[in-house]
Every structure is written in structure tokens, then in C-alpha cells.
Coordinates of C-alpha atoms in Angstrom, one line a residue:
Chain A
M1269 CA 72.5 77.8 -8.8
R1270 CA 69.0 76.9 -9.7
T1271 CA 70.3 76.2 -13.3
S1272 CA 73.2 74.1 -12.1
R1273 CA 70.8 72.1 -10.0
K1274 CA 68.5 71.5 -13.0
I1275 CA 71.3 70.4 -15.1
L1276 CA 72.6 68.2 -12.2
H1277 CA 69.2 66.5 -12.0
G1278 CA 68.9 66.1 -15.8
L1279 CA 72.3 64.3 -15.8
A1280 CA 71.0 62.1 -13.3
V1281 CA 67.9 61.3 -15.2
V1282 CA 70.0 60.7 -18.3
A1283 CA 72.6 58.4 -16.1
T1284 CA 69.7 56.5 -14.7
C1285 CA 68.1 55.8 -18.1
I1286 CA 71.5 54.6 -19.5
V1287 CA 72.0 52.4 -16.5
L1288 CA 68.8 50.8 -16.9
A1289 CA 68.8 50.5 -20.6
V1290 CA 72.2 48.7 -20.3
S1291 CA 71.3 46.7 -17.4
C1292 CA 67.9 45.5 -19.2
K1293 CA 69.9 45.0 -22.5
K1294 CA 72.1 42.3 -20.3
E1295 CA 69.0 40.5 -19.0
S1296 CA 66.9 40.2 -22.2
T1297 CA 69.7 39.5 -24.8
P1298 CA 71.5 36.2 -25.0
P1299 CA 75.2 36.2 -25.2
T1300 CA 76.6 37.3 -28.3
V1301 CA 78.0 34.7 -30.4
T1302 CA 79.9 36.6 -33.0
P1303 CA 83.2 35.5 -34.1
Q1304 CA 84.4 38.9 -33.2
D1305 CA 84.3 37.8 -29.6
T1306 CA 86.9 35.4 -30.0
T1307 CA 90.4 35.7 -31.3
Y1308 CA 90.2 32.5 -32.6
K1309 CA 89.6 32.8 -36.6
L1310 CA 86.4 30.8 -37.5
T1311 CA 85.9 29.4 -40.9
P1312 CA 82.5 30.5 -42.6
Y1313 CA 80.7 27.4 -43.8
E1314 CA 78.3 27.6 -46.5
I1315 CA 75.1 25.3 -46.7
V1316 CA 74.4 24.4 -50.0
M1317 CA 70.6 24.7 -50.4
P1318 CA 69.1 21.5 -52.5
A1319 CA 67.2 22.7 -55.5
H1320 CA 63.6 23.5 -54.9
F1321 CA 63.7 23.1 -51.1
P1322 CA 62.3 26.0 -49.3
E1323 CA 64.7 28.8 -48.1
M1324 CA 66.3 28.1 -44.9
Y1325 CA 65.9 30.2 -41.8
I1326 CA 69.4 30.8 -40.3
P1327 CA 69.5 33.4 -37.3
E1328 CA 71.9 36.2 -37.7
D1329 CA 73.6 35.5 -34.3
N1330 CA 74.3 31.7 -35.2
K1331 CA 75.6 31.8 -38.9
P1332 CA 77.5 28.6 -39.7
Y1333 CA 81.1 28.0 -38.8
V1334 CA 83.2 24.8 -39.7
E1335 CA 84.4 24.8 -36.2
R1336 CA 81.2 25.3 -34.4
I1337 CA 79.6 22.8 -36.6
E1338 CA 82.1 20.2 -35.5
L1339 CA 81.7 21.3 -32.0
G1340 CA 78.0 20.7 -32.3
R1341 CA 78.7 17.2 -33.8
M1342 CA 81.0 16.4 -30.7
L1343 CA 77.9 17.4 -28.3
Y1344 CA 75.6 15.3 -30.5
Y1345 CA 77.7 12.1 -30.0
D1346 CA 78.8 12.8 -26.1
N1347 CA 76.8 11.8 -23.4
I1348 CA 78.1 14.5 -21.3
L1349 CA 74.8 16.4 -22.4
S1350 CA 72.7 14.1 -19.8
N1351 CA 73.1 12.9 -16.6
D1352 CA 72.1 9.2 -17.3
G1353 CA 74.5 8.4 -20.1
R1354 CA 72.6 9.4 -23.1
A1355 CA 73.5 11.5 -26.0
C1356 CA 71.6 12.8 -28.8
A1357 CA 73.0 10.0 -30.8
S1358 CA 71.7 7.3 -28.4
C1359 CA 68.1 7.6 -30.1
H1360 CA 69.2 8.9 -33.4
F1361 CA 71.3 6.4 -35.4
Q1362 CA 72.6 7.6 -38.6
S1363 CA 72.2 3.9 -40.3
H1364 CA 68.6 4.4 -39.5
G1365 CA 68.3 8.1 -41.0
F1366 CA 68.9 9.3 -37.4
T1367 CA 66.1 7.5 -35.7
I1368 CA 66.3 4.4 -33.9
P1369 CA 64.7 0.8 -34.6
G1370 CA 62.8 1.1 -31.4
M1371 CA 60.7 3.4 -29.2
V1372 CA 61.3 5.8 -26.4
N1373 CA 58.3 6.1 -23.9
D1374 CA 56.1 4.1 -26.2
M1375 CA 56.6 6.6 -29.2
P1376 CA 58.9 6.1 -32.3
V1377 CA 61.9 8.7 -32.5
L1378 CA 61.2 11.3 -35.1
S1379 CA 64.1 11.4 -37.3
H1380 CA 66.7 14.2 -37.2
V1381 CA 66.5 14.9 -41.1
N1382 CA 66.0 18.4 -42.6
L1383 CA 65.2 19.8 -39.3
A1384 CA 66.3 23.3 -40.5
W1385 CA 62.9 23.5 -42.3
H1386 CA 60.9 22.7 -39.3
G1387 CA 59.0 25.5 -37.3
K1388 CA 57.2 22.7 -35.1
F1389 CA 58.9 19.7 -33.4
M1390 CA 57.7 16.6 -31.6
W1391 CA 55.0 14.6 -32.6
D1392 CA 52.3 16.7 -30.8
G1393 CA 54.0 19.8 -32.0
S1394 CA 54.6 20.8 -28.6
K1395 CA 58.0 22.8 -29.3
S1396 CA 58.0 25.5 -32.1
G1397 CA 60.4 27.9 -33.1
T1398 CA 64.0 27.7 -34.6
L1399 CA 66.4 25.0 -34.3
E1400 CA 68.3 27.1 -31.7
D1401 CA 64.9 27.1 -29.6
V1402 CA 64.2 23.3 -29.7
M1403 CA 67.8 22.6 -29.1
L1404 CA 67.9 25.0 -26.0
F1405 CA 65.0 22.6 -24.7
E1406 CA 66.8 19.7 -25.3
T1407 CA 69.8 20.7 -23.3
Q1408 CA 68.1 22.6 -20.6
E1409 CA 65.0 20.3 -20.2
F1410 CA 65.1 17.2 -21.9
F1411 CA 68.6 16.2 -21.0
A1412 CA 69.1 19.1 -18.4
T1413 CA 72.7 19.4 -19.0
N1414 CA 74.6 19.7 -15.8
L1415 CA 76.7 22.9 -16.5
E1416 CA 79.1 22.1 -14.0
K1417 CA 80.2 19.0 -15.3
I1418 CA 80.6 20.4 -19.0
N1419 CA 82.5 23.2 -17.5
S1420 CA 85.0 21.1 -15.8
S1421 CA 86.0 19.4 -19.1
E1422 CA 89.0 21.1 -20.0
K1423 CA 88.2 20.2 -23.7
Y1424 CA 85.0 21.8 -23.9
R1425 CA 86.0 24.8 -22.0
K1426 CA 88.8 25.4 -24.5
L1427 CA 86.5 24.8 -27.7
F1428 CA 83.8 27.1 -26.4
K1429 CA 86.3 29.8 -25.6
Q1430 CA 87.7 29.3 -28.9
Y1431 CA 84.7 29.3 -31.0
F1432 CA 82.0 31.0 -28.8
G1433 CA 84.4 33.2 -26.9
V1434 CA 82.8 32.5 -23.6
D1435 CA 84.7 31.4 -20.4
Y1436 CA 81.9 29.7 -18.8
I1437 CA 79.5 27.6 -21.0
T1438 CA 75.8 27.9 -20.6
H1439 CA 72.8 26.0 -22.2
H1440 CA 72.8 28.7 -24.6
E1441 CA 76.1 28.0 -26.4
I1442 CA 75.3 24.3 -26.1
A1443 CA 72.3 24.8 -27.9
Y1444 CA 73.7 27.1 -30.5
A1445 CA 76.4 24.4 -31.2
L1446 CA 73.8 21.6 -31.5
A1447 CA 71.6 23.7 -34.0
Q1448 CA 74.8 24.5 -36.0
F1449 CA 75.3 20.7 -36.4
T1450 CA 71.8 19.6 -36.8
R1451 CA 71.3 22.3 -39.4
T1452 CA 73.6 20.6 -41.7
M1453 CA 72.1 17.4 -41.5
I1454 CA 70.3 17.6 -44.9
S1455 CA 69.0 14.8 -46.9
K1456 CA 68.9 15.7 -50.6
D1457 CA 70.5 12.6 -52.5
S1458 CA 67.9 10.0 -52.5
K1459 CA 66.7 8.1 -55.8
Y1460 CA 63.6 10.7 -55.7
D1461 CA 66.1 13.6 -55.4
R1462 CA 68.2 12.3 -58.6
Y1463 CA 65.1 11.5 -60.5
M1464 CA 64.1 15.3 -60.0
K1465 CA 67.3 16.4 -61.1
G1466 CA 67.0 14.3 -64.1
A1467 CA 70.1 12.3 -63.1
E1468 CA 68.3 8.8 -62.7
R1469 CA 65.4 7.2 -63.9
L1470 CA 62.6 5.4 -61.7
T1471 CA 61.4 1.9 -62.2
Y1472 CA 57.9 1.5 -63.7
N1473 CA 56.4 0.8 -60.3
E1474 CA 58.4 3.6 -58.7
E1475 CA 57.2 6.2 -61.3
M1476 CA 53.3 4.9 -60.9
G1477 CA 53.8 5.2 -57.0
M1478 CA 55.0 8.8 -57.5
R1479 CA 51.9 9.6 -59.7
I1480 CA 49.7 8.1 -57.0
F1481 CA 51.6 10.0 -54.4
F1482 CA 51.5 13.3 -56.1
S1483 CA 47.9 13.2 -57.5
E1484 CA 44.3 13.1 -56.0
K1485 CA 44.5 9.4 -56.4
G1486 CA 46.7 8.9 -53.3
D1487 CA 46.7 12.5 -52.4
C1488 CA 49.7 12.1 -49.8
F1489 CA 51.3 15.5 -51.6
H1490 CA 49.1 17.9 -49.8
C1491 CA 50.8 17.1 -46.4
H1492 CA 53.9 15.6 -47.8
T1493 CA 54.8 18.3 -50.1
A1494 CA 57.5 17.8 -53.0
M1495 CA 61.1 17.6 -52.1
I1496 CA 60.8 18.5 -48.2
T1497 CA 58.2 15.8 -47.9
T1498 CA 56.4 17.7 -44.8
D1499 CA 54.3 20.9 -44.6
G1500 CA 55.2 21.0 -41.1
Q1501 CA 51.7 21.4 -40.2
M1502 CA 49.3 19.5 -37.8
H1503 CA 46.6 17.1 -39.1
N1504 CA 44.2 14.6 -37.9
T1505 CA 44.4 11.8 -40.4
G1506 CA 41.7 9.6 -39.1
L1507 CA 44.2 7.3 -37.1
D1508 CA 41.8 7.1 -34.0
S1509 CA 38.1 7.3 -33.4
V1510 CA 38.5 7.4 -29.7
Y1511 CA 41.5 9.0 -28.0
T1512 CA 42.1 6.1 -25.3
K1513 CA 45.7 7.2 -24.3
E1514 CA 46.8 10.8 -23.6
M1515 CA 49.4 10.5 -26.3
D1516 CA 46.7 9.9 -29.0
K1517 CA 45.2 13.4 -28.3
G1518 CA 48.2 14.9 -30.0
Y1519 CA 48.1 18.7 -30.6
Y1520 CA 45.2 19.0 -28.2
N1521 CA 47.4 18.4 -25.4
V1522 CA 49.2 21.7 -26.5
T1523 CA 46.4 23.7 -27.2
K1524 CA 43.4 22.3 -25.3
N1525 CA 41.3 22.9 -28.3
T1526 CA 39.1 19.9 -28.9
S1527 CA 39.4 20.5 -32.8
D1528 CA 43.1 19.6 -32.3
L1529 CA 42.2 16.2 -31.0
G1530 CA 44.2 13.5 -32.7
K1531 CA 46.3 16.1 -34.6
F1532 CA 50.1 15.1 -35.1
R1533 CA 52.9 16.8 -37.1
T1534 CA 53.2 15.7 -40.4
P1535 CA 56.3 13.5 -40.3
N1536 CA 59.2 13.9 -42.9
L1537 CA 59.2 10.8 -45.2
R1538 CA 63.0 10.8 -46.1
N1539 CA 64.5 7.6 -45.2
V1540 CA 61.0 6.4 -44.2
A1541 CA 61.7 2.7 -45.3
L1542 CA 64.4 2.6 -42.7
R1543 CA 62.0 2.9 -39.8
K1544 CA 60.8 0.2 -37.7
F1545 CA 57.7 1.9 -36.1
Y1546 CA 55.1 4.1 -37.9
M1547 CA 52.7 6.7 -36.4
H1548 CA 53.0 8.7 -33.1
D1549 CA 52.6 5.2 -31.2
G1550 CA 54.6 2.7 -33.7
R1551 CA 51.3 0.7 -34.2
F1552 CA 52.4 0.0 -37.7
T1553 CA 55.7 -1.7 -38.3
T1554 CA 55.8 -1.9 -42.2
L1555 CA 55.3 0.6 -45.1
E1556 CA 52.7 -1.8 -46.1
E1557 CA 50.6 -1.5 -43.0
V1558 CA 50.8 2.2 -43.1
V1559 CA 49.6 2.3 -46.8
E1560 CA 46.8 -0.2 -45.9
F1561 CA 45.5 2.1 -43.0
Y1562 CA 45.4 5.1 -45.6
N1563 CA 43.9 2.6 -48.3
S1564 CA 41.0 1.2 -45.9
G1565 CA 41.4 1.9 -42.2
V1566 CA 40.7 5.7 -42.0
N1567 CA 38.3 6.6 -39.3
R1568 CA 35.8 9.3 -40.2
V1569 CA 36.2 11.7 -37.0
S1570 CA 34.7 14.9 -36.9
N1571 CA 38.0 17.1 -37.1
I1572 CA 39.4 14.8 -39.8
D1573 CA 41.8 16.8 -42.2
P1574 CA 39.3 18.1 -45.1
I1575 CA 41.6 16.7 -47.7
M1576 CA 40.7 13.2 -46.6
T1577 CA 37.2 13.3 -47.1
K1578 CA 36.9 13.1 -50.8
E1579 CA 33.7 11.3 -52.1
G1580 CA 34.1 7.7 -52.3
K1581 CA 37.4 7.7 -50.1
E1582 CA 36.1 8.5 -46.7
N1583 CA 37.6 5.5 -45.2
G1584 CA 40.6 5.4 -47.4
L1585 CA 42.1 5.5 -51.0
N1586 CA 40.7 2.2 -52.4
L1587 CA 43.8 1.4 -54.1
N1588 CA 44.2 -2.1 -55.6
A1589 CA 46.8 -4.5 -54.6
V1590 CA 49.4 -3.3 -57.3
E1591 CA 48.8 0.4 -56.7
K1592 CA 49.5 -0.3 -53.0
Q1593 CA 52.9 -1.8 -53.9
Q1594 CA 53.6 1.0 -56.4
L1595 CA 53.1 3.6 -53.4
V1596 CA 55.5 1.5 -51.2
A1597 CA 58.0 1.4 -53.9
F1598 CA 58.0 5.1 -54.6
L1599 CA 58.4 5.6 -50.8
K1600 CA 61.6 3.4 -50.9
T1601 CA 63.0 5.8 -53.3
L1602 CA 63.1 8.4 -50.6
T1603 CA 66.0 6.3 -48.9
D1604 CA 69.2 8.5 -49.0
E1605 CA 72.3 6.4 -48.7
T1606 CA 74.6 9.3 -49.0
F1607 CA 72.9 10.8 -45.9
I1608 CA 73.1 7.6 -43.9
T1609 CA 76.9 7.2 -44.7
D1610 CA 78.2 10.7 -44.9
T1611 CA 80.9 10.8 -42.6
S1612 CA 80.4 14.4 -41.7
F1613 CA 77.5 13.5 -39.6
S1614 CA 79.1 10.2 -38.2
K1615 CA 80.3 10.0 -34.7
P1616 CA 83.8 11.9 -34.5
S1617 CA 86.9 11.0 -32.8
F1618 CA 86.9 12.7 -29.4
Chain B
M853 CA 72.0 109.4 -50.2
K854 CA 72.4 107.2 -47.1
Y855 CA 68.9 106.5 -46.6
V856 CA 68.3 106.1 -50.4
L857 CA 71.0 103.6 -50.5
T858 CA 69.5 101.6 -47.7
G859 CA 66.2 101.5 -48.9
V860 CA 67.5 100.3 -52.1
M861 CA 69.4 97.5 -50.3
L862 CA 66.4 96.6 -48.2
A863 CA 64.0 96.4 -51.4
A864 CA 66.5 94.2 -52.9
M865 CA 67.0 91.8 -50.1
A866 CA 63.0 91.8 -49.8
F867 CA 62.7 91.0 -53.4
T868 CA 65.4 88.4 -53.3
S869 CA 63.8 86.8 -50.2
C870 CA 60.5 86.7 -51.9
R871 CA 61.9 85.2 -54.9
K872 CA 63.6 82.5 -52.8
E873 CA 60.2 81.6 -51.2
K874 CA 58.6 81.4 -54.5
E875 CA 61.7 79.2 -55.7
N876 CA 61.0 76.9 -52.5
V877 CA 57.4 76.0 -53.3
I878 CA 57.6 72.4 -54.0
P879 CA 55.2 71.1 -56.5
A880 CA 52.9 68.5 -55.1
P881 CA 54.4 64.9 -56.0
L882 CA 52.4 63.4 -58.9
T883 CA 52.3 59.9 -57.2
G884 CA 51.5 58.5 -53.7
N885 CA 51.2 55.2 -52.2
L886 CA 48.3 52.8 -51.8
A887 CA 48.3 50.6 -48.4
V888 CA 45.8 47.6 -48.9
N889 CA 44.5 45.5 -46.1
V890 CA 43.0 42.1 -46.7
D891 CA 40.0 41.0 -44.3
Y892 CA 37.3 38.4 -44.5
H893 CA 33.6 38.1 -43.7
V894 CA 30.7 35.7 -44.5
D895 CA 27.7 37.7 -45.4
G896 CA 28.3 40.3 -43.0
K897 CA 29.4 38.1 -40.2
Q898 CA 32.8 37.7 -38.9
L899 CA 34.8 34.9 -39.9
Y900 CA 36.0 32.8 -37.0
F901 CA 38.2 29.8 -38.2
D902 CA 37.0 26.4 -37.4
S903 CA 33.5 27.4 -36.4
L904 CA 30.5 25.5 -37.9
I905 CA 28.3 28.5 -37.9
Y906 CA 27.9 29.8 -41.3
T907 CA 25.3 28.9 -44.1
N908 CA 26.0 29.0 -47.9
A909 CA 23.5 30.1 -50.5
A910 CA 22.7 26.4 -51.0
G911 CA 22.0 25.9 -47.5
N912 CA 24.9 23.8 -46.4
Q913 CA 26.3 24.7 -42.9
Y914 CA 29.9 24.9 -42.8
S915 CA 33.2 26.0 -41.4
V916 CA 36.4 27.4 -42.6
T917 CA 39.7 26.0 -41.5
K918 CA 41.9 27.3 -44.2
V919 CA 42.0 29.9 -46.9
H920 CA 45.5 30.2 -48.9
Y921 CA 45.6 32.1 -52.2
Y922 CA 47.8 34.2 -54.3
L923 CA 46.7 37.8 -55.7
S924 CA 48.5 39.0 -58.6
R925 CA 48.2 41.5 -61.7
F926 CA 46.6 44.1 -59.8
R927 CA 45.2 47.2 -62.0
L928 CA 43.5 50.3 -61.2
Y929 CA 41.1 52.1 -63.4
K930 CA 39.7 55.3 -63.7
E931 CA 36.9 55.4 -66.3
G932 CA 37.5 52.3 -67.8
S933 CA 41.4 53.0 -68.5
V934 CA 44.1 51.4 -66.7
K935 CA 46.0 54.1 -64.8
Y936 CA 48.2 52.0 -62.6
A937 CA 49.6 48.3 -63.1
S938 CA 51.6 46.0 -60.6
D939 CA 52.5 42.5 -61.5
T940 CA 53.6 41.9 -57.8
I941 CA 52.5 38.6 -56.7
I942 CA 51.0 38.2 -53.0
Y943 CA 50.5 35.0 -51.1
V944 CA 47.8 35.3 -48.4
D945 CA 47.0 33.0 -45.6
A946 CA 43.8 34.3 -44.2
E947 CA 44.6 33.3 -40.5
K948 CA 47.5 35.9 -40.4
A949 CA 47.1 39.6 -41.0
M950 CA 47.7 40.8 -44.4
N951 CA 49.0 44.2 -45.5
F952 CA 50.7 45.3 -48.5
S953 CA 51.2 48.5 -50.5
F954 CA 51.9 49.9 -53.8
R955 CA 54.4 52.8 -54.4
N956 CA 54.4 55.4 -57.0
V957 CA 50.7 55.1 -57.7
P958 CA 49.5 58.1 -59.9
A959 CA 47.7 60.8 -57.6
M960 CA 44.1 60.6 -58.9
T961 CA 40.7 58.8 -58.0
Y962 CA 40.1 55.5 -59.2
D963 CA 36.9 54.1 -59.7
S964 CA 37.7 50.4 -59.7
M965 CA 40.4 47.7 -59.3
S966 CA 41.0 44.4 -60.9
F967 CA 43.2 41.4 -59.7
H968 CA 43.7 37.9 -60.2
I969 CA 43.3 35.2 -57.8
G970 CA 45.8 32.8 -58.8
L971 CA 48.8 33.2 -61.3
D972 CA 49.0 34.0 -65.0
E973 CA 50.3 31.1 -67.5
A974 CA 53.6 32.7 -67.2
Q975 CA 53.9 32.3 -63.7
N976 CA 52.2 29.3 -63.2
K977 CA 55.1 26.9 -63.6
S978 CA 56.4 24.7 -61.1
N979 CA 59.3 26.5 -59.2
S980 CA 58.8 29.4 -60.9
L981 CA 58.2 31.3 -57.7
P982 CA 61.0 31.8 -54.9
A983 CA 61.4 28.6 -52.8
T984 CA 59.5 29.9 -49.8
A985 CA 57.7 27.3 -47.2
E986 CA 54.5 28.8 -48.4
N987 CA 55.1 28.5 -52.1
V988 CA 56.3 25.0 -51.8
N989 CA 53.2 24.1 -49.8
M990 CA 50.9 25.7 -52.6
G991 CA 52.8 23.5 -55.2
W992 CA 50.3 21.8 -57.7
P993 CA 52.0 18.6 -58.8
D994 CA 53.8 18.0 -61.9
V995 CA 51.5 14.9 -62.6
M996 CA 48.5 17.1 -62.3
G997 CA 49.8 19.6 -64.7
G998 CA 52.4 21.6 -62.5
G999 CA 52.2 25.0 -61.2
Y1000 CA 50.6 26.3 -57.9
H1001 CA 47.4 25.9 -56.2
F1002 CA 45.4 29.6 -56.8
L1003 CA 43.2 28.8 -53.9
K1004 CA 43.0 26.3 -51.1
L1005 CA 39.7 26.9 -49.3
E1006 CA 39.0 24.1 -46.6
G1007 CA 36.8 23.5 -43.8
H1008 CA 33.9 21.2 -42.5
W1009 CA 30.3 21.0 -43.3
L1010 CA 27.1 19.2 -42.0
D1011 CA 25.4 16.7 -44.0
S1012 CA 22.4 15.9 -42.3
S1013 CA 24.0 15.3 -38.8
K1014 CA 27.4 14.2 -40.1
K1015 CA 30.3 16.5 -39.9
L1016 CA 32.4 16.1 -43.2
G1017 CA 35.3 17.7 -44.8
Y1018 CA 35.5 20.0 -47.8
A1019 CA 38.4 21.1 -50.0
M1020 CA 37.9 23.8 -52.6
H1021 CA 41.0 23.9 -54.6
I1022 CA 41.7 25.5 -57.6
G1023 CA 44.6 25.5 -60.0
N1024 CA 45.9 24.8 -63.5
N1025 CA 45.7 27.3 -66.3
G1026 CA 42.2 28.0 -67.5
F1027 CA 41.1 28.3 -64.2
L1028 CA 42.5 31.6 -63.1
V1029 CA 40.0 33.8 -61.1
R1030 CA 39.7 37.4 -62.6
A1031 CA 38.4 39.1 -59.6
G1032 CA 37.7 42.9 -59.2
A1033 CA 35.7 45.5 -57.3
K1034 CA 34.4 49.0 -57.7
A1035 CA 36.5 51.4 -55.5
N1036 CA 36.4 55.3 -54.7
I1037 CA 40.2 55.3 -54.1
E1038 CA 41.8 58.8 -53.7
V1039 CA 45.5 58.8 -54.0
N1040 CA 47.1 62.1 -53.3
G1041 CA 50.7 63.0 -54.3
G1042 CA 53.0 62.1 -51.3
K1043 CA 50.6 60.6 -49.1
T1044 CA 49.5 57.1 -48.4
A1045 CA 45.9 56.1 -49.3
N1046 CA 44.3 53.1 -47.6
C1047 CA 41.7 50.6 -48.7
K1048 CA 40.4 47.3 -47.5
L1049 CA 39.9 44.2 -49.6
M1050 CA 37.1 42.2 -48.0
M1051 CA 36.6 38.7 -49.2
N1052 CA 33.1 37.2 -48.5
I1053 CA 33.7 33.7 -48.2
N1054 CA 29.9 32.8 -49.2
E1055 CA 30.6 34.1 -52.6
W1056 CA 33.0 31.1 -53.3
F1057 CA 29.8 29.3 -53.0
A1058 CA 27.4 31.6 -55.2
H1059 CA 27.2 34.0 -58.0
P1060 CA 26.8 32.8 -60.7
N1061 CA 26.8 29.3 -59.6
T1062 CA 25.4 28.1 -56.6
Y1063 CA 27.6 25.6 -55.1
N1064 CA 25.9 22.9 -53.2
L1065 CA 28.6 20.8 -51.1
A1066 CA 26.0 17.9 -50.9
A1067 CA 25.1 17.9 -54.6
D1068 CA 28.3 19.1 -56.4
G1069 CA 31.0 17.4 -54.4
V1070 CA 33.4 18.4 -51.7
Y1071 CA 36.7 18.0 -53.5
S1072 CA 37.6 19.9 -56.5
M1073 CA 41.1 19.6 -57.3
G1074 CA 41.6 18.0 -60.6
N1075 CA 37.8 18.2 -61.1
A1076 CA 37.5 20.6 -64.0
P1077 CA 33.8 21.4 -63.9
L1078 CA 34.1 22.2 -60.1
M1079 CA 37.2 24.3 -60.4
K1080 CA 35.3 26.3 -63.5
K1081 CA 32.2 26.8 -61.1
L1082 CA 34.7 28.0 -58.4
S1083 CA 36.8 30.0 -60.8
E1084 CA 33.6 32.0 -61.9
N1085 CA 32.3 32.5 -58.7
G1086 CA 35.5 34.0 -57.3
G1087 CA 35.0 36.9 -59.6
D1088 CA 33.1 38.9 -57.0
V1089 CA 34.3 37.4 -53.6
F1090 CA 36.1 40.5 -52.9
G1091 CA 34.5 44.1 -52.1
L1092 CA 36.8 47.1 -51.8
E1093 CA 36.3 49.6 -48.7

């Protein structure tokens, strides 16, 4: 009798543990989105890695599929994401390298290009993680997507059921679909890319500009690394000596560490010539102005990036007029016409 | 007779079981593993990043904001002979914990270790390493000779009362840092021995060359005399515990 009580007690403990384990798992694990969850046959998609780009992180639970990428593209262009008529594409025009010729909240919009290689997002690095993480922020907080609205769409209910195997669409599946699409938005066919592959020659001025860019003369390459054109890190490049506006404080607003004052994430330079505003507050409107700042206008603030304090270049690069033009000429070789006209990134027919 | 037979059987069983025991004795493995941890200090003081509290041999007050480098071509010695060699390449970012290990290290007591800070000529070619984000960020531009940075040591320092930056970068064949340290590492067969490589940041600025940020310069990339000084100083930046 005593023994059977012990056995019963033991069984009860084991059962409780199993129940707890299962319930904990349900709460902490995001909905599974493997194709096994759906009877719809998904088509695997292979992301072709450009030569010499860093390896791309793709989460195990969001491997690329043609159908999910297409669904992400539909969402990217659909104002159903927001409650005020905006879609991602409202501020990210393909013709401008997926940014806009304007500003939002007094800030230029960072371009959606090669996002898959980013670990920090936003000018001030306030968002970090995977593309899935940042897209979850976009749908859940930035757009505050109305789930009732999207679930009342027969089209989306059907597509999410087919592609993600869910009966009710949550921010999680929306984020995953957006991440699928944005992960494919890769710029890899600029003149610079073709030059690096030996498929095209640069002009003399472009070549000289590249030498300035990739040598200690211009020293752009330490932050704007080869091919990917960003190290993804936060830097103070001496833009301001006094941080009058909150937005000028940059990464400090995230960490509250004074050594992070004025630090901003290195922007990607692909299609940089298509932009209308430069720096975190759009204070410059031409590439020539940007180059002139780095040439003569750098403020020697106490936490300026150490790379920018070379003797004789404390306030700028001291390039002559021709060298400045050559640097701009090279920057223009980063324009990727293929990327800005690729129909697989364009607005789909709904 | 019955008792004799039983006695013989028992003796046979005992003999067999003893023999079995003997056969089951496993000889000690001839190799073990060596786990390496990398850590930092400044003349015995703990390294805190971005803190302007350290003083080098030239009297420069400085801070450290970045220490990125490669370790390669590890060798373990006993009485002057190489007993173990590994050509593993390790990328290190000093702000992140770094542990790595060597497997199948012959069991013995080693008295020294050598390695390179940087990459051999054969490895120091653009895009020769896997295109990880770290390796891409360590790239040394082709127009400056190509390959990779061997070391990026950056921070700020006080020049009189002004806070300035410094960037001690080494790259290019010919400036490879050949480092090493005395050791007493006992690797036992089938076990994992542990050791700690301790980089003394101040050693980059001393021995054999006293490096003065005010007089020598704050930016070494592309400056052969400065990279030579640093490369020579790097030989004893690591101690082994």
C-alpha cells in the first residue's frame, strides 16, 4: 500500500513536470514556421552570396522559400501594415535605393539594402539583433499592425495559412515574412562590384578615388569596409562639438554612456549618390558637402573615433580639389542600377 | 572426484576472470587536450575599456577602446624542440571572452609556447580567410598591399590636457609579430589541461622600443617604421599562466 502510494506520488511529480515543461515551452517558443506545418508545398529559395561578402546569418526557423519571400514583398508594399495608410515602401523607394528623397521626423531614412548583414539598426543603433527581430519591432511597435484587420483579409489569411501554417496571423509571422523579403534585397551589381570581379574598368578619376577611399589618405575603409561598405559599428566622426538636439547624441540615447555621445551606425554606402540627405539629420545635401566635411570640418571632440586623429588630419583629410572630386567619382560607382530596377523587389500586383 | 572437478573449475574461472581484468586495463592515452583562455591587463591592472587610466613606459596616459587581432601558428616546445604544432587561425576581439582548445596534444610537460600575432605570408592574402564579418572588417586594402590587419589597438590618450586618439594597426608581410612565452603546461593523456594567455597592453609600448605617442605618432597604418617598432614590441606582450 505504502509502495503504491510512493509510485503514485512519483507519477504525479513526473506528470506535473511534463505539464510544466510543455506549458513553459509553449510560452517561450515562437510559433513554428517550418514547412511541415502546412500541407502547401513550399519552394526552397537559394540566396546567392555575392563574392567576398561576409557570410549571411539565416535563422534555422526562417529559411527562405519563394512563397514566403513573395508574401513578404506583398506586405512591404501594403499599407495594411499600418493604421495611417503607410507601408514600408512609403519611405523606401526602390528608385532611390530604398530610401526617400526626403526626411522623416527630421531624419533621412536609412536605405533598405543588404540589411541581412546588419546587427544594429537605426541611426542610433537602438535596435539590434536579426532581421526577424527588427521586423518584429516594425510591425509590432513602429506600425502597430492591427491584427484584427489583417486577419479579416481573406487573402492574407489564406496565404499565411498556406505558407506559415497558421490559422491566426500574429506579428511574429508578419515579421518573419518581411524578413524573408528584405533578406533578399541585396545590392551586388554596382560598377564597383563589376570592377572587383574584373568585369569592368573604372575611369581614371574613379580609380584614384578608390585609392583615396581604401588608403590612409582618405581612410574611409576602416568604417566603410570593402564590398559591404559598412562595418556595422557605432562611431563618432566629429560631426558636432556640441550636442544641441537629442537626436545628435546618437548611441548615447541608447546606452547613456557619455563616451557614446555623437556616435552613429556606419551607413551603407551602396547607392549613396541617389540620396538627397546625408548624416543622421540630413544636414548635407550633396556628396561634395559630405566629402568637404570630412576634408576640413571635423570637430576634434574628446570621443572622436581614434582612426580620425592622424597627425595633420585632425580636422580633416586635407585633400585637394581634384582628390575630392575623385573621391566623389568613386562613391558614384556604388550606384547599383540592377538593384534599383530589379522587378523582384518592385511593387507586386496585389 | 566431484570436489576435485569443482576445484579445477573454480580455479579455471578465477584464472580466466583475472586474465580478463588484465586484458581490460586500458593504457593511458598518449594525448590530451589543451584549453586556452585569453585575458588582458595593463602592468597588472585589470583592463577596463574606454577608461583613461593607464600609463605607458613613455608616460602617456591612455585608454583602450579596441583590441582586435589574429593568433596563428601555435607551437609547443619541450627543451627547445617543437612537440606540438597547430596552424589554426584564431580571431580575437578583446571585448569578448575568448576560449579555444587544441586536441590530441601529446601528453608531456611543455616549457614554452610560440605563436604569431598576425598571419603568415601564405595566409595574408586578401579574401584568403572565410568571409566572416570579423575577417572582412580586418581586411587590409589591396591598394595598401592587401591581406589583413594583424592587430588593431585603438584608444585615446592625453596630450597635455587634450584628449586625442591613437590607432596602432599592424599589417603587411614583414611586420608579423612572433610572440611566445615560457610555460609549464602539463598535458596528461585523456585529460584537458588549461592555460591562460595574458596580454599586457603596456608591452605594445615598451621592450625593446619605448613607444611615445607624443613623439612617435598616433597612427601606424602604412607607416613602416612605426609598424616595425610595434611588431618588435609585440614579441613579449603575452605571458602564460
